[in-house]
mmCIF file of C-alpha atoms in Angstrom:
data_model
loop_
_atom_site.group_PDB
_atom_site.id
_atom_site.type_symbol
_atom_site.label_atom_id
_atom_site.label_comp_id
_atom_site.label_asym_id
_atom_site.label_seq_id
_atom_site.Cartn_x
_atom_site.Cartn_y
_atom_site.Cartn_z
ATOM 1 C CA MET A 77 -23.684 25.195 -6.034
ATOM 2 C CA LEU A 78 -26.859 23.883 -4.378
ATOM 3 C CA LEU A 79 -26.578 20.344 -3.039
ATOM 4 C CA THR A 80 -30.299 20.085 -2.422
ATOM 5 C CA ASP A 81 -30.299 16.319 -2.879
ATOM 6 C CA CYS A 82 -27.967 16.086 0.106
ATOM 7 C CA ILE A 83 -29.517 18.591 2.460
ATOM 8 C CA GLY A 84 -33.088 19.032 1.225
ATOM 9 C CA ARG A 85 -35.573 21.870 1.666
ATOM 10 C CA SER A 86 -36.665 23.907 4.649
ATOM 11 C CA GLY A 87 -40.351 24.425 3.855
ATOM 12 C CA GLU A 88 -40.323 25.954 0.381
ATOM 13 C CA GLN A 89 -36.840 27.371 0.861
ATOM 14 C CA ILE A 90 -33.829 25.708 -0.727
ATOM 15 C CA VAL A 91 -31.043 25.160 1.786
ATOM 16 C CA ASN A 92 -27.812 26.585 0.428
ATOM 17 C CA ALA A 93 -25.007 24.017 0.622
ATOM 18 C CA SER A 94 -21.726 23.785 -1.246
ATOM 19 C CA LEU A 95 -18.401 22.040 -1.029
ATOM 20 C CA MET A 96 -15.787 24.215 0.653
ATOM 21 C CA PHE A 97 -13.110 22.672 -1.590
ATOM 22 C CA PRO A 98 -14.479 21.923 -5.090
ATOM 23 C CA ASP A 99 -11.789 19.324 -5.794
ATOM 24 C CA GLN A 100 -12.323 17.488 -2.489
ATOM 25 C CA ARG A 101 -15.238 15.493 -1.133
ATOM 26 C CA ILE A 102 -14.726 16.621 2.462
ATOM 27 C CA LEU A 103 -16.357 19.576 4.202
ATOM 28 C CA LEU A 104 -19.821 20.473 3.010
ATOM 29 C CA MET A 105 -20.688 24.062 3.982
ATOM 30 C CA VAL A 106 -24.332 24.696 4.859
ATOM 31 C CA GLN A 107 -25.434 28.328 5.073
ATOM 32 C CA ALA A 108 -28.203 29.436 7.416
ATOM 33 C CA PRO A 109 -31.472 30.085 5.530
ATOM 34 C CA PRO A 110 -32.304 33.796 5.199
ATOM 35 C CA GLY A 111 -34.392 34.936 8.140
ATOM 36 C CA ASP A 112 -33.906 31.711 10.110
ATOM 37 C CA ARG A 113 -30.605 31.606 11.981
ATOM 38 C CA GLU A 114 -31.756 29.431 14.893
ATOM 39 C CA ILE A 115 -29.517 26.374 14.723
ATOM 40 C CA ALA A 116 -31.236 23.835 16.977
ATOM 41 C CA GLY A 117 -34.484 23.851 15.022
ATOM 42 C CA PHE A 118 -32.613 23.642 11.721
ATOM 43 C CA VAL A 119 -30.576 20.649 12.870
ATOM 44 C CA GLN A 120 -33.633 18.842 14.207
ATOM 45 C CA ALA A 121 -35.533 19.455 10.968
ATOM 46 C CA HIS A 122 -32.660 18.165 8.828
ATOM 47 C CA ALA A 123 -31.082 15.540 11.080
ATOM 48 C CA GLY A 124 -31.323 12.734 8.522
ATOM 49 C CA GLN A 125 -29.929 14.820 5.689
ATOM 50 C CA ILE A 126 -27.058 16.107 7.816
ATOM 51 C CA GLU A 127 -26.213 12.562 8.885
ATOM 52 C CA GLN A 128 -26.161 11.479 5.229
ATOM 53 C CA ALA A 129 -24.018 14.483 4.298
ATOM 54 C CA LEU A 130 -21.623 13.569 7.091
ATOM 55 C CA LEU A 131 -21.304 10.038 5.748
ATOM 56 C CA GLU A 132 -20.729 11.266 2.179
ATOM 57 C CA HIS A 133 -18.465 14.231 2.921
ATOM 58 C CA GLY A 134 -16.930 13.401 6.303
ATOM 59 C CA ALA A 135 -17.432 16.926 7.659
ATOM 60 C CA VAL A 136 -20.221 19.503 7.665
ATOM 61 C CA LEU A 137 -19.691 23.220 8.340
ATOM 62 C CA LEU A 138 -22.750 25.120 9.573
ATOM 63 C CA ARG A 139 -22.220 28.838 8.945
ATOM 64 C CA GLY A 140 -24.268 31.972 9.499
ATOM 65 C CA PHE A 141 -26.370 30.655 12.378
ATOM 66 C CA ASP A 142 -26.906 32.506 15.642
ATOM 67 C CA VAL A 143 -24.207 30.828 17.743
ATOM 68 C CA ARG A 144 -22.483 33.069 20.273
ATOM 69 C CA SER A 145 -21.984 31.102 23.483
ATOM 70 C CA VAL A 146 -21.252 27.765 25.124
ATOM 71 C CA GLU A 147 -24.991 27.442 25.709
ATOM 72 C CA ASP A 148 -25.740 27.896 22.000
ATOM 73 C CA PHE A 149 -23.200 25.188 21.176
ATOM 74 C CA GLY A 150 -24.806 22.945 23.782
ATOM 75 C CA ARG A 151 -28.213 23.440 22.168
ATOM 76 C CA PHE A 152 -26.724 22.399 18.830
ATOM 77 C CA ILE A 153 -25.301 19.226 20.395
ATOM 78 C CA ASP A 154 -28.629 18.406 22.029
ATOM 79 C CA ALA A 155 -30.394 18.910 18.693
ATOM 80 C CA THR A 156 -28.176 16.293 17.035
ATOM 81 C CA GLY A 157 -29.303 13.677 19.544
ATOM 82 C CA LEU A 158 -25.708 12.447 19.858
ATOM 83 C CA GLN A 159 -24.416 11.309 23.231
ATOM 84 C CA ARG A 160 -21.695 13.473 24.758
ATOM 85 C CA ILE A 161 -18.517 11.721 25.909
ATOM 86 C CA ASP A 162 -16.292 12.744 28.801
ATOM 87 C CA TYR A 163 -12.588 13.313 28.125
ATOM 88 C CA ILE A 164 -10.660 10.945 30.407
ATOM 89 C CA TYR A 165 -7.282 9.323 29.802
ATOM 90 C CA ARG A 166 -6.336 12.652 28.275
ATOM 91 C CA SER A 167 -3.400 13.318 26.004
ATOM 92 C CA THR A 168 -3.661 17.122 25.763
ATOM 93 C CA PRO A 169 -4.576 19.973 28.129
ATOM 94 C CA ARG A 170 -8.150 21.246 27.906
ATOM 95 C CA THR A 171 -10.563 23.125 30.141
ATOM 96 C CA ALA A 172 -14.166 22.087 30.699
ATOM 97 C CA VAL A 173 -16.525 24.998 30.006
ATOM 98 C CA GLY A 174 -19.860 23.164 29.981
ATOM 99 C CA ASP A 175 -21.432 19.717 30.143
ATOM 100 C CA LYS A 176 -18.762 17.663 28.335
ATOM 101 C CA ILE A 177 -17.842 20.752 26.326
ATOM 102 C CA PHE A 178 -14.168 21.670 26.381
ATOM 103 C CA THR A 179 -11.767 24.189 24.999
ATOM 104 C CA ALA A 180 -9.774 22.962 22.025
ATOM 105 C CA THR A 181 -6.278 21.742 22.934
ATOM 106 C CA GLU A 182 -4.506 24.446 24.919
ATOM 107 C CA TYR A 183 -1.040 24.198 23.426
ATOM 108 C CA PRO A 184 0.930 27.458 23.014
ATOM 109 C CA PRO A 185 -0.351 29.475 20.036
ATOM 110 C CA GLN A 186 2.951 29.242 18.150
ATOM 111 C CA GLN A 187 2.767 25.445 18.167
ATOM 112 C CA GLU A 188 1.207 23.556 15.275
ATOM 113 C CA ILE A 189 -0.966 20.537 15.991
ATOM 114 C CA VAL A 190 -0.569 18.000 13.202
ATOM 115 C CA LEU A 191 -3.457 16.062 11.726
ATOM 116 C CA HIS A 192 -4.850 13.281 13.892
ATOM 117 C CA ASN A 193 -8.070 11.431 14.652
ATOM 118 C CA GLU A 194 -9.433 12.262 18.083
ATOM 119 C CA ASN A 195 -8.726 9.654 20.782
ATOM 120 C CA SER A 196 -7.549 7.116 18.200
ATOM 121 C CA TYR A 197 -4.910 6.080 20.746
ATOM 122 C CA GLN A 198 -7.699 4.617 22.903
ATOM 123 C CA ARG A 199 -9.695 1.433 22.464
ATOM 124 C CA ASP A 200 -12.860 3.515 22.559
ATOM 125 C CA TRP A 201 -13.235 6.729 20.634
ATOM 126 C CA PRO A 202 -15.829 9.282 19.511
ATOM 127 C CA MET A 203 -17.339 8.598 16.117
ATOM 128 C CA LYS A 204 -18.063 12.306 15.803
ATOM 129 C CA VAL A 205 -16.400 15.491 17.009
ATOM 130 C CA ALA A 206 -18.048 18.914 17.035
ATOM 131 C CA PHE A 207 -16.138 22.196 17.015
ATOM 132 C CA CYS A 208 -17.524 25.682 17.573
ATOM 133 C CA CYS A 209 -15.774 28.987 16.898
ATOM 134 C CA LEU A 210 -16.673 31.764 19.321
ATOM 135 C CA VAL A 211 -13.608 33.929 18.618
ATOM 136 C CA SER A 212 -11.459 33.567 15.501
ATOM 137 C CA ALA A 213 -7.748 34.351 15.743
ATOM 138 C CA THR A 214 -6.394 37.644 14.441
ATOM 139 C CA THR A 215 -3.858 35.761 12.317
ATOM 140 C CA GLY A 216 -3.700 32.046 11.564
ATOM 141 C CA GLY A 217 -5.471 29.509 13.740
ATOM 142 C CA ALA A 218 -7.134 27.600 10.917
ATOM 143 C CA THR A 219 -8.169 24.004 11.494
ATOM 144 C CA PRO A 220 -6.665 21.782 8.794
ATOM 145 C CA LEU A 221 -8.646 18.708 7.802
ATOM 146 C CA GLY A 222 -7.545 15.523 6.085
ATOM 147 C CA ASP A 223 -9.546 12.894 4.205
ATOM 148 C CA MET A 224 -8.628 9.564 5.822
ATOM 149 C CA ARG A 225 -9.522 7.697 2.631
ATOM 150 C CA GLN A 226 -6.812 9.608 0.791
ATOM 151 C CA ILE A 227 -4.378 9.387 3.701
ATOM 152 C CA THR A 228 -4.904 5.644 4.085
ATOM 153 C CA ALA A 229 -4.333 5.200 0.359
ATOM 154 C CA ALA A 230 -1.160 7.285 0.508
ATOM 155 C CA ILE A 231 0.178 5.225 3.411
ATOM 156 C CA GLY A 232 -0.194 2.165 1.213
ATOM 157 C CA PRO A 233 -1.552 -1.357 1.789
ATOM 158 C CA ARG A 234 1.619 -2.992 3.072
ATOM 159 C CA LEU A 235 2.304 -0.539 5.866
ATOM 160 C CA LEU A 236 -1.412 -0.346 6.644
ATOM 161 C CA GLU A 237 -1.522 -4.128 6.949
ATOM 162 C CA ARG A 238 1.462 -4.070 9.277
ATOM 163 C CA PHE A 239 -0.251 -1.601 11.591
ATOM 164 C CA ALA A 240 -3.543 -3.483 11.342
ATOM 165 C CA GLU A 241 -1.949 -6.820 12.247
ATOM 166 C CA ARG A 242 0.363 -5.608 15.014
ATOM 167 C CA GLY A 243 -1.567 -2.714 16.483
ATOM 168 C CA VAL A 244 0.098 0.083 18.442
ATOM 169 C CA ARG A 245 1.285 0.125 22.042
ATOM 170 C CA TYR A 246 1.323 3.485 23.800
ATOM 171 C CA VAL A 247 3.790 3.870 26.668
ATOM 172 C CA ARG A 248 3.386 6.907 28.909
ATOM 173 C CA HIS A 249 5.078 8.183 32.050
ATOM 174 C CA HIS A 250 2.870 10.660 33.851
ATOM 175 C CA ARG A 251 4.857 13.135 35.935
ATOM 176 C CA ARG A 252 3.655 16.279 37.673
ATOM 177 C CA HIS A 253 5.999 18.713 35.922
ATOM 178 C CA MET A 254 6.531 17.010 32.549
ATOM 179 C CA ASP A 255 3.789 16.608 29.977
ATOM 180 C CA LEU A 256 0.481 15.860 31.752
ATOM 181 C CA SER A 257 0.320 14.656 35.337
ATOM 182 C CA TRP A 258 -1.700 11.550 36.157
ATOM 183 C CA GLN A 259 -4.165 13.787 37.982
ATOM 184 C CA VAL A 260 -4.901 15.658 34.758
ATOM 185 C CA VAL A 261 -4.860 12.576 32.524
ATOM 186 C CA PHE A 262 -7.336 10.639 34.662
ATOM 187 C CA GLN A 263 -9.222 13.637 36.095
ATOM 188 C CA THR A 264 -8.880 12.493 39.691
ATOM 189 C CA GLU A 265 -6.665 12.930 42.745
ATOM 190 C CA GLU A 266 -7.293 9.356 43.899
ATOM 191 C CA PRO A 267 -4.932 6.540 42.843
ATOM 192 C CA GLU A 268 -7.727 4.046 43.514
ATOM 193 C CA LYS A 269 -9.864 5.610 40.782
ATOM 194 C CA VAL A 270 -6.898 5.481 38.405
ATOM 195 C CA ALA A 271 -6.598 1.760 39.120
ATOM 196 C CA GLU A 272 -10.320 1.247 38.498
ATOM 197 C CA PHE A 273 -10.213 3.082 35.173
ATOM 198 C CA CYS A 274 -7.079 1.283 33.986
ATOM 199 C CA SER A 275 -8.433 -2.138 34.929
ATOM 200 C CA ALA A 276 -11.709 -1.451 33.117
ATOM 201 C CA SER A 277 -9.929 -0.071 30.033
ATOM 202 C CA GLY A 278 -7.226 -2.697 29.540
ATOM 203 C CA ILE A 279 -4.433 -0.326 30.550
ATOM 204 C CA GLU A 280 -1.414 -1.788 32.307
ATOM 205 C CA PHE A 281 -0.148 0.537 35.024
ATOM 206 C CA GLU A 282 2.667 0.754 37.539
ATOM 207 C CA TRP A 283 3.517 3.363 40.157
ATOM 208 C CA LEU A 284 7.241 4.068 39.912
ATOM 209 C CA ASP A 285 6.953 6.526 42.807
ATOM 210 C CA PRO A 286 4.039 8.486 44.335
ATOM 211 C CA GLU A 287 4.159 11.082 41.549
ATOM 212 C CA THR A 288 5.204 8.950 38.569
ATOM 213 C CA LEU A 289 2.765 6.578 36.902
ATOM 214 C CA ARG A 290 3.668 4.372 33.946
ATOM 215 C CA THR A 291 0.825 3.216 31.685
ATOM 216 C CA LEU A 292 0.876 0.866 28.718
ATOM 217 C CA GLN A 293 -2.036 0.161 26.431
ATOM 218 C CA SER A 294 -2.169 -1.769 23.183
ATOM 219 C CA ALA A 295 -4.803 -0.611 20.726
ATOM 220 C CA HIS A 296 -5.667 -0.817 17.030
ATOM 221 C CA GLY A 297 -3.464 0.339 14.184
ATOM 222 C CA ALA A 298 -6.385 0.477 11.760
ATOM 223 C CA ALA A 299 -10.142 0.379 12.263
ATOM 224 C CA VAL A 300 -13.253 -0.416 10.242
ATOM 225 C CA HIS A 301 -15.850 2.300 9.791
ATOM 226 C CA PRO A 302 -19.104 0.841 11.158
ATOM 227 C CA ILE A 303 -21.272 2.203 8.338
ATOM 228 C CA SER A 304 -19.103 2.319 5.207
ATOM 229 C CA GLY A 305 -17.140 -0.830 6.072
ATOM 230 C CA GLU A 306 -13.889 0.814 4.971
ATOM 231 C CA ARG A 307 -10.708 -0.057 6.803
ATOM 232 C CA LEU A 308 -8.854 3.147 7.618
ATOM 233 C CA TYR A 309 -5.528 4.028 9.195
ATOM 234 C CA PHE A 310 -6.533 4.958 12.734
ATOM 235 C CA ASN A 311 -3.968 5.490 15.477
ATOM 236 C CA GLN A 312 -1.682 8.160 16.925
ATOM 237 C CA ALA A 313 1.712 6.492 16.643
ATOM 238 C CA HIS A 314 2.982 9.476 14.638
ATOM 239 C CA LEU A 315 2.144 11.755 17.594
ATOM 240 C CA PHE A 316 3.224 9.580 20.524
ATOM 241 C CA HIS A 317 6.480 8.275 19.066
ATOM 242 C CA VAL A 318 9.475 10.120 20.491
ATOM 243 C CA THR A 319 10.509 11.256 16.992
ATOM 244 C CA SER A 320 7.358 13.398 16.740
ATOM 245 C CA ILE A 321 9.375 16.280 18.246
ATOM 246 C CA GLY A 322 12.236 15.874 15.771
ATOM 247 C CA ALA A 323 15.534 14.031 15.932
ATOM 248 C CA GLU A 324 17.280 16.514 18.233
ATOM 249 C CA GLY A 325 14.323 16.744 20.583
ATOM 250 C CA ALA A 326 14.068 12.967 20.725
ATOM 251 C CA LYS A 327 17.768 12.675 21.506
ATOM 252 C CA SER A 328 17.442 15.177 24.349
ATOM 253 C CA LEU A 329 14.469 13.384 25.886
ATOM 254 C CA ILE A 330 16.233 10.023 25.736
ATOM 255 C CA GLN A 331 19.291 11.517 27.414
ATOM 256 C CA LEU A 332 17.127 13.116 30.103
ATOM 257 C CA PHE A 333 14.764 10.252 30.945
ATOM 258 C CA GLY A 334 16.235 7.148 29.326
ATOM 259 C CA ALA A 335 14.676 5.237 26.439
ATOM 260 C CA ASP A 336 12.483 3.195 28.794
ATOM 261 C CA ARG A 337 10.999 6.133 30.743
ATOM 262 C CA LEU A 338 10.066 8.646 28.079
ATOM 263 C CA PRO A 339 7.025 10.854 28.721
ATOM 264 C CA ARG A 340 5.410 9.332 25.615
ATOM 265 C CA HIS A 341 6.369 6.703 23.125
ATOM 266 C CA ALA A 342 4.705 4.297 20.722
ATOM 267 C CA THR A 343 5.735 0.863 19.474
ATOM 268 C CA TYR A 344 3.928 -1.888 17.654
ATOM 269 C CA GLY A 345 1.552 -3.805 19.867
ATOM 270 C CA ASN A 346 4.098 -6.579 20.385
ATOM 271 C CA GLY A 347 6.677 -4.101 21.701
ATOM 272 C CA GLU A 348 8.679 -3.966 18.466
ATOM 273 C CA GLU A 349 9.968 -0.519 17.576
ATOM 274 C CA ILE A 350 8.322 1.240 14.640
ATOM 275 C CA ALA A 351 10.875 2.308 12.049
ATOM 276 C CA PRO A 352 11.257 6.118 12.144
ATOM 277 C CA GLU A 353 11.201 6.243 8.341
ATOM 278 C CA ASP A 354 7.803 4.520 8.345
ATOM 279 C CA LEU A 355 6.435 7.094 10.756
ATOM 280 C CA GLU A 356 7.835 9.897 8.624
ATOM 281 C CA HIS A 357 6.087 8.323 5.648
ATOM 282 C CA VAL A 358 2.843 8.407 7.649
ATOM 283 C CA ARG A 359 3.401 12.044 8.616
ATOM 284 C CA ASN A 360 4.044 12.959 4.991
ATOM 285 C CA ALA A 361 0.813 11.233 3.965
ATOM 286 C CA PHE A 362 -1.087 13.401 6.451
ATOM 287 C CA ARG A 363 0.693 16.554 5.261
ATOM 288 C CA ARG A 364 0.045 15.909 1.559
ATOM 289 C CA HIS A 365 -3.675 15.526 2.016
ATOM 290 C CA GLU A 366 -4.588 18.357 4.346
ATOM 291 C CA VAL A 367 -6.823 21.283 3.470
ATOM 292 C CA THR A 368 -7.594 24.344 5.579
ATOM 293 C CA PHE A 369 -10.483 26.740 5.971
ATOM 294 C CA PRO A 370 -10.645 30.009 7.953
ATOM 295 C CA TRP A 371 -12.916 30.109 10.993
ATOM 296 C CA GLN A 372 -15.689 32.675 11.279
ATOM 297 C CA PRO A 373 -17.325 33.441 14.640
ATOM 298 C CA GLY A 374 -20.423 31.278 15.019
ATOM 299 C CA ASP A 375 -19.125 28.466 12.809
ATOM 300 C CA ILE A 376 -19.839 24.900 13.870
ATOM 301 C CA VAL A 377 -18.083 21.939 12.263
ATOM 302 C CA LEU A 378 -19.273 18.382 12.778
ATOM 303 C CA LEU A 379 -16.714 15.727 11.829
ATOM 304 C CA ASP A 380 -16.893 12.016 11.218
ATOM 305 C CA ASN A 381 -13.838 11.269 13.358
ATOM 306 C CA MET A 382 -12.875 8.146 11.431
ATOM 307 C CA GLN A 383 -13.237 9.696 7.982
ATOM 308 C CA VAL A 384 -11.617 13.072 8.672
ATOM 309 C CA ALA A 385 -8.512 14.016 10.682
ATOM 310 C CA HIS A 386 -8.037 17.496 12.113
ATOM 311 C CA GLY A 387 -5.266 19.709 13.494
ATOM 312 C CA ARG A 388 -4.451 23.344 14.263
ATOM 313 C CA ARG A 389 -2.366 26.033 12.632
ATOM 314 C CA PRO A 390 -0.304 28.439 14.776
ATOM 315 C CA PHE A 391 -2.057 31.720 15.507
ATOM 316 C CA ARG A 392 -1.852 35.198 16.988
ATOM 317 C CA GLY A 393 -4.420 37.052 19.000
ATOM 318 C CA PRO A 394 -7.357 35.690 20.982
ATOM 319 C CA ARG A 395 -8.888 32.450 19.732
ATOM 320 C CA LYS A 396 -11.711 30.488 21.331
ATOM 321 C CA ILE A 397 -12.678 27.188 19.773
ATOM 322 C CA LEU A 398 -14.868 24.750 21.695
ATOM 323 C CA ALA A 399 -14.972 20.998 21.201
ATOM 324 C CA SER A 400 -17.236 18.143 22.184
ATOM 325 C CA LEU A 401 -16.675 14.415 21.689
ATOM 326 C CA LEU A 402 -19.804 12.588 20.583
ATOM 327 C CA ASP A 403 -21.221 9.175 19.715
ATOM 328 C CA ALA A 404 -18.989 6.586 21.448
ATOM 329 C CA ARG A 405 -17.689 3.744 19.314
ATOM 330 C CA SER A 406 -15.835 0.716 20.667
ATOM 331 C CA ARG A 407 -13.534 -1.423 18.596
ATOM 332 C CA TYR A 408 -15.121 -4.445 20.287
ATOM 333 C CA ALA A 409 -18.516 -3.728 18.764
ATOM 334 C CA ALA A 410 -19.653 -5.871 15.859
ATOM 335 C CA GLU A 411 -18.103 -4.655 12.628
ATOM 336 C CA PRO A 412 -19.067 -5.220 8.988
ATOM 337 C CA HIS A 413 -16.682 -6.784 6.525
ATOM 338 C CA ALA A 414 -13.738 -4.471 5.924
ATOM 339 C CA GLN A 415 -13.183 -2.899 2.544
ATOM 340 C CA GLU A 416 -9.747 -1.695 1.513
ATOM 341 C CA ALA A 417 -9.436 2.017 0.942
ATOM 342 C CA PRO A 418 -8.287 2.744 -2.630
ATOM 343 C CA VAL A 419 -4.559 3.168 -3.121
ATOM 344 C CA GLY A 420 -3.360 6.146 -5.132
ATOM 345 C CA HIS A 421 -1.073 5.396 -8.055
ATOM 346 C CA GLY A 422 2.571 5.959 -7.276
ATOM 347 C CA GLU A 423 1.913 6.376 -3.543
ATOM 348 C CA GLU A 424 2.239 2.808 -2.314
ATOM 349 C CA ARG A 425 4.937 2.328 0.284
ATOM 350 C CA GLY A 426 7.152 -0.537 -0.867
ATOM 351 C CA LEU A 427 7.673 -2.112 2.544
#
C-alpha cells in the first residue's frame, strides 16, 4: 500500500510507505527508495511529510537505509533538526555511546520491560524518541508499541480524571548497591550538583546518610499533547509502584527496607496510596493494546513519545539498540484546550 499523500515523492520516484499493522494507525513503515539508501538526505528532503506522518501515526519506521553505526544514527538525528536531550535523573541503566546517544535500557536480557512513555515520571520529557537497531537479537528482543489513545480510552475517564487531578508522586531511595545509585541517577559525584539539579527541577531531597539519598517529586498524571490537544494518560506509576514486581516481590522489599524507604514507590501527588487494583487495571490496558514488530539491522524508529508507548521483549544473543531523547517538552509550556481521548465501549473503569 502506497501512502504517497502522507510521505510524498522523491523526485519522480514514489516513496514506498505502508502501515506495519493494517488494523492499527500506529507505525508507518517507510522503505528506502531503490538506489538511494542515504538516510540524512532523505529525511531532510521529506522532513515535513515525516513530521505529519508522525502526528497521524505516532511512529515511523525507516527501513532499508544505509545505517550501520552510531555516527550514521547521529547523522539521522541531525537531519531531523530535533534538539538532543541529555538523560539525567535516570531511572534505568544506560551507557552513553555518542553525543546524547545511549544504549537502550541495559536490564538483563531475560527481563521484560513493560510499555511506558519515556521520562513521563519527570516534569519535563522528550516529545520524540529515536531508536536505531545495529544488531538484532538472535531470538526475541522485539520492541512492543502501544497507542496511547487506545490505552487512555481503556483506562477510562474516571480513573484518568483521578490521575489528572491528583498527579503522581515518585519516592525514590538511591543507594549504591540497590537499584541505581545517586551518582548514576544524577550523573555526578558531587552532592552540590545534585542539590542544584533538584532545586531547579522541583525535586525534594534529603540525605539519610552519605550514600543514601531520598528524592520526592510530584508530577502529572495525564498530559495534553501540544499539537493534537488530546489529553492522554502520561505517567509511570505502574512502573514505580512497589507492586510492579509482583505481590511477593513487593512484600519482600517492604520487609527488607520498610514501607517508607523503598527503592522506588509511587503515590498520588497528595501522598495518598494508589489502589493496587487500579494500577493492575492500568497495566492490563497497556498489555491489551500492545503490538510488536521484529527489528532488522539498520532500522530506525522515530516515536511521538506522548502518542506511543514502548517496551522490550526478553531476548537471547547479542542485541544492540541505540536511543536518543529529542525535542524537550515542559508541562509548564502553554497548552491548547484538552480534548478527551475516546473511550472504548465496555472498557470504562467504574471507579
